[in-house]
PDB file of C-alpha atoms in Angstrom:
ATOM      1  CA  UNK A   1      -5.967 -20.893 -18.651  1.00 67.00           C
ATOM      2  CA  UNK A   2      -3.566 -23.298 -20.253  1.00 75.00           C
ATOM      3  CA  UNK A   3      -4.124 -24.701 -23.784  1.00 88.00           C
ATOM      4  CA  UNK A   4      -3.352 -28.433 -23.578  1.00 95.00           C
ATOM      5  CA  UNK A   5      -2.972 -31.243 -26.383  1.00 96.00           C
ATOM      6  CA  UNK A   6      -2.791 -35.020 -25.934  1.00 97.00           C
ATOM      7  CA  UNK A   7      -2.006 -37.439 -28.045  1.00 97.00           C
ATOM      8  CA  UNK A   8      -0.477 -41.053 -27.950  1.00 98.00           C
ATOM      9  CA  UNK A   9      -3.383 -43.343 -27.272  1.00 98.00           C
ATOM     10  CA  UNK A  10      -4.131 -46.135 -29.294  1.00 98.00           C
ATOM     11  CA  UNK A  11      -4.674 -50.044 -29.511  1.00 98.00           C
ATOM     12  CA  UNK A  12      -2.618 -52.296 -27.950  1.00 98.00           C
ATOM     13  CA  UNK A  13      -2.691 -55.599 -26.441  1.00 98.00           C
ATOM     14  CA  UNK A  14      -3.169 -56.829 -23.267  1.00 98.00           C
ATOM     15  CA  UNK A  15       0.355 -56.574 -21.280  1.00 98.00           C
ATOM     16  CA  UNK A  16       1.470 -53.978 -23.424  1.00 98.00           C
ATOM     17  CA  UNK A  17       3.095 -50.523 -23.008  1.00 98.00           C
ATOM     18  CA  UNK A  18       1.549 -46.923 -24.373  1.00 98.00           C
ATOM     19  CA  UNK A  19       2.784 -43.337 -23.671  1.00 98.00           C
ATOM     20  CA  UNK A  20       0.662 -40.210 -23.966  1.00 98.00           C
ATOM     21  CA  UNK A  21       2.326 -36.644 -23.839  1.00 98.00           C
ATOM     22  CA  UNK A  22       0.213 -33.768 -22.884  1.00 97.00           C
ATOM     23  CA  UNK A  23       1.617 -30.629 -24.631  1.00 96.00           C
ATOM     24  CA  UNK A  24       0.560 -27.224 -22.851  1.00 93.00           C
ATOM     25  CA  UNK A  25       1.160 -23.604 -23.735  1.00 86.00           C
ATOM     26  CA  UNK A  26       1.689 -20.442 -22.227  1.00 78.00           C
ATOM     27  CA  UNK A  27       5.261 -19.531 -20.352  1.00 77.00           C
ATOM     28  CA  UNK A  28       4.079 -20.315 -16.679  1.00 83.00           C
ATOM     29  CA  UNK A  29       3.282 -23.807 -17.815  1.00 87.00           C
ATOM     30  CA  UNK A  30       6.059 -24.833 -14.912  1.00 88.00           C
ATOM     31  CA  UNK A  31       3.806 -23.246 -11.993  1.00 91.00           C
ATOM     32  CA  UNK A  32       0.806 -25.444 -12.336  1.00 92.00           C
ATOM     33  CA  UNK A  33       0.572 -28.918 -10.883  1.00 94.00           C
ATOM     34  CA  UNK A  34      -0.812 -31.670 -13.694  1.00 95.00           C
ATOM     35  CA  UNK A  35      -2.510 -34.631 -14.218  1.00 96.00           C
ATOM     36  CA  UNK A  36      -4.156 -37.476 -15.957  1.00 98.00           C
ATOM     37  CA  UNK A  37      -7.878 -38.524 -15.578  1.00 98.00           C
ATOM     38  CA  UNK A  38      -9.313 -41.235 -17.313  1.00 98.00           C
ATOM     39  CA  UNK A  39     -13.148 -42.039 -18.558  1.00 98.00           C
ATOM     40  CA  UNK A  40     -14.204 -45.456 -19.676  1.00 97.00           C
ATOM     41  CA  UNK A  41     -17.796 -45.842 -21.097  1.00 92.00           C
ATOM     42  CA  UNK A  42     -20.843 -45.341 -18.810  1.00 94.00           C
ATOM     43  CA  UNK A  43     -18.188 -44.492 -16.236  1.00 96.00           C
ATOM     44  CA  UNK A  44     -17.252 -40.636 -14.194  1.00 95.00           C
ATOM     45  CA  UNK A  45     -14.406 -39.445 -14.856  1.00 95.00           C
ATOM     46  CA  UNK A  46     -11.713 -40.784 -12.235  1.00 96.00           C
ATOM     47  CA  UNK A  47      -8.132 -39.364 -11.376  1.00 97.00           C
ATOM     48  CA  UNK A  48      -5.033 -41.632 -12.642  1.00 98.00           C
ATOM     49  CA  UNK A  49      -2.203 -39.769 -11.845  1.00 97.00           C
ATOM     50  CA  UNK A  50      -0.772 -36.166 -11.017  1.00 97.00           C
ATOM     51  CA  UNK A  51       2.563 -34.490 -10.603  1.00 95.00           C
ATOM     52  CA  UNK A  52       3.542 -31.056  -8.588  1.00 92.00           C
ATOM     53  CA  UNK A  53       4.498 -27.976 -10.220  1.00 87.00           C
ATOM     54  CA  UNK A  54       7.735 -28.205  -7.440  1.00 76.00           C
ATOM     55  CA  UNK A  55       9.142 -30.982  -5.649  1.00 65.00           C
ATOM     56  CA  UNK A  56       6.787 -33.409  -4.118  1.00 72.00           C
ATOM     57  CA  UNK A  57       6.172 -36.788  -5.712  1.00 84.00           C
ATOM     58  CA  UNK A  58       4.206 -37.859  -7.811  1.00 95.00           C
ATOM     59  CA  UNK A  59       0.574 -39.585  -6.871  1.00 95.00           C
ATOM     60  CA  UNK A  60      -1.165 -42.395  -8.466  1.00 97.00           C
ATOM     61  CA  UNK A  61      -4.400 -44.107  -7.991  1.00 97.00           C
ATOM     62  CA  UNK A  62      -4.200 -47.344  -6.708  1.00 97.00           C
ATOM     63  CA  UNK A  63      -5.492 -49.188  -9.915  1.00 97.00           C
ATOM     64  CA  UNK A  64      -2.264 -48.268 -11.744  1.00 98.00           C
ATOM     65  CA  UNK A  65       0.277 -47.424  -8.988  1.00 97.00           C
ATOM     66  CA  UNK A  66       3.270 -49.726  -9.963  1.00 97.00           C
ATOM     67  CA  UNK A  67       2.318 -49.598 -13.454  1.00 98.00           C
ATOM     68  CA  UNK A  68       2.328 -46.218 -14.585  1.00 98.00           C
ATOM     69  CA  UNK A  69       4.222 -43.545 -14.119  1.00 97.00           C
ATOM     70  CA  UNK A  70       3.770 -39.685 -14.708  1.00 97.00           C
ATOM     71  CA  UNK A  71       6.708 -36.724 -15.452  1.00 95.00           C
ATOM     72  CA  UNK A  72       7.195 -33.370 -16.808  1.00 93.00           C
ATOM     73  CA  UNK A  73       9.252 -31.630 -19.055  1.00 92.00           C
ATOM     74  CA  UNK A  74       8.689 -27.919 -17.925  1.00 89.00           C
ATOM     75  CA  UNK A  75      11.689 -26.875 -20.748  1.00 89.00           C
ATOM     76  CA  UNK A  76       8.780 -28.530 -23.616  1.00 93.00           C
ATOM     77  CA  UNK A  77       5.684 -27.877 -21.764  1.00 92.00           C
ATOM     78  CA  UNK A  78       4.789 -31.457 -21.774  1.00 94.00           C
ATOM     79  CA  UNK A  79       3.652 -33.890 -19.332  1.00 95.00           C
ATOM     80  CA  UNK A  80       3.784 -37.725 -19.934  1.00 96.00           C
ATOM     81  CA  UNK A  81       2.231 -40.987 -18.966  1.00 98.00           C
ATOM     82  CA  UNK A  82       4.102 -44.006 -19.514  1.00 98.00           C
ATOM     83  CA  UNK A  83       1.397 -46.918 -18.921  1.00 98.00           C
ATOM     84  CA  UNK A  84       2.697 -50.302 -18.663  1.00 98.00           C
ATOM     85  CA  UNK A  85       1.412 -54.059 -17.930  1.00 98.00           C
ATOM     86  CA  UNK A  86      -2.201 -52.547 -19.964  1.00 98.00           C
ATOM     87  CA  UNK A  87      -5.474 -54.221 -18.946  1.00 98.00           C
ATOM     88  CA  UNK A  88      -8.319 -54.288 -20.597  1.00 98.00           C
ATOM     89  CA  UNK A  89     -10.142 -52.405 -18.113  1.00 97.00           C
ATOM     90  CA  UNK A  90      -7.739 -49.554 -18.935  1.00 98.00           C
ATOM     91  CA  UNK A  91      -9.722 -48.648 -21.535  1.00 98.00           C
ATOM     92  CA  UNK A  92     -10.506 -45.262 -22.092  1.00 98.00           C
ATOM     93  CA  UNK A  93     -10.371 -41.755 -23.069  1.00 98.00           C
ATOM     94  CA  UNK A  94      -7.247 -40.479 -21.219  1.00 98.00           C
ATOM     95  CA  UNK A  95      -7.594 -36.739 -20.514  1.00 98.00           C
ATOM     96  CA  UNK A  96      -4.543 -34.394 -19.420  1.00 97.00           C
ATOM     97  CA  UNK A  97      -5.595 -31.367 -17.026  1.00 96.00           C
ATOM     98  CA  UNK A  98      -3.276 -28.024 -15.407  1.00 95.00           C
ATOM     99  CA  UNK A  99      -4.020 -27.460 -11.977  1.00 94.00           C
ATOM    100  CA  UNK A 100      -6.735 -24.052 -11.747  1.00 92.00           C
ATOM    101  CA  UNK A 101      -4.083 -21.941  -9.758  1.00 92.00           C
ATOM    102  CA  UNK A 102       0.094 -21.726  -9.599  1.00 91.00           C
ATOM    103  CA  UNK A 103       2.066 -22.505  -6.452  1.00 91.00           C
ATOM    104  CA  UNK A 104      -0.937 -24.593  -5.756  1.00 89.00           C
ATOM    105  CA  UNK A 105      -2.108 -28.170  -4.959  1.00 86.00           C
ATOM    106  CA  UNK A 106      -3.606 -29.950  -7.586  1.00 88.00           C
ATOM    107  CA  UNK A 107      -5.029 -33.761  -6.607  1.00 86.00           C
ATOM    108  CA  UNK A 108      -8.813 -33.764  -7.487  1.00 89.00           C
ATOM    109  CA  UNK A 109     -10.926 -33.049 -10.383  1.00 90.00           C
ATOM    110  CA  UNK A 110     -12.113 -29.439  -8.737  1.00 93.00           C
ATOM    111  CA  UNK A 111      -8.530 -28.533  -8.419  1.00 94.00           C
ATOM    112  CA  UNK A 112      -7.739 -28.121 -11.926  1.00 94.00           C
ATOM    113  CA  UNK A 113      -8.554 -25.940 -14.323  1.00 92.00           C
ATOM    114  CA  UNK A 114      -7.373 -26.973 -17.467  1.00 93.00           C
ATOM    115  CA  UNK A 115      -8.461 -29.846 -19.737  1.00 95.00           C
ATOM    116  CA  UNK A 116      -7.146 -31.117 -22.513  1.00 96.00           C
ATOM    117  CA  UNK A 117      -9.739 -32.462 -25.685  1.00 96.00           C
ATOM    118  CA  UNK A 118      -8.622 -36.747 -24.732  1.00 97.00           C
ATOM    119  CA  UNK A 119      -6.803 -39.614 -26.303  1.00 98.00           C
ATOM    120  CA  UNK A 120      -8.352 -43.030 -26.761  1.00 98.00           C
ATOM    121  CA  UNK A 121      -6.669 -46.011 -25.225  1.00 98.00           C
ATOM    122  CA  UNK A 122      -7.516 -49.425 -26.309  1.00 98.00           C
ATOM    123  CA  UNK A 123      -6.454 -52.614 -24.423  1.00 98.00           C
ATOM    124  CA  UNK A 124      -7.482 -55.841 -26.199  1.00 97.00           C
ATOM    125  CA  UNK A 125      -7.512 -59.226 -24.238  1.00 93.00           C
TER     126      UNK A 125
END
């Protein structure tokens, strides 16, 4: 299992920019796909974005494709999201998660493993 940190969420308004990091340990932090889920009050959980542990692109969901983006630093054990153009219904507790096993897909909530303890984000009007 992979030990995973967030931070980077905040207040900001409306239009504005945030980015979280995700910082994971263990050594085969490079063989796990990640990703970023999101839950706003009296909401599920939904899927934001996720990035492979090898080459494929990245994949968003379609509320924020075009304004965020998601990468990884495999050398720091860090993932990012770099959120731009912020909404107001962005708001919410932005959770990191490492895909449940290496060398393998990692899209949907049951596919990962991992979950980091959240990081508020705040979007005023």
């Amino acid at each position: 299992q992979v030990q995973l940190v967030e931070s980077g969420g905040g207040l900001v308004q409306a239009g504005g920019s945030l980015r979280l990091t995700c910082v994971g340990s263990g050594r085969t932090f490079s063989r796990y796909g990640m990703g970023w889920f999101r839950q706003a009050p009296g909401k599920e959980r939904e899927f934001v974005a996720a990035v492979s542990w090898g080459v494929g692109d990245p994949s968003y969901a379609d509320s924020v494709k075009g304004r965020f983006g998601i990468s990884r630093d495999n050398g720091k054990n860090t993932v990012y999201l770099q959120m731009n153009s912020l909404q107001p219904e962005d708001t919410a507790v932005y959770y990191c998660a490492a895909g449940n096993r290496p060398y393998a897909a990692a899209l949907i909530s049951s596919d990962f493993g991992s979950w980091g303890q959240g990081t508020q984000v705040t979007v005023s009007s």
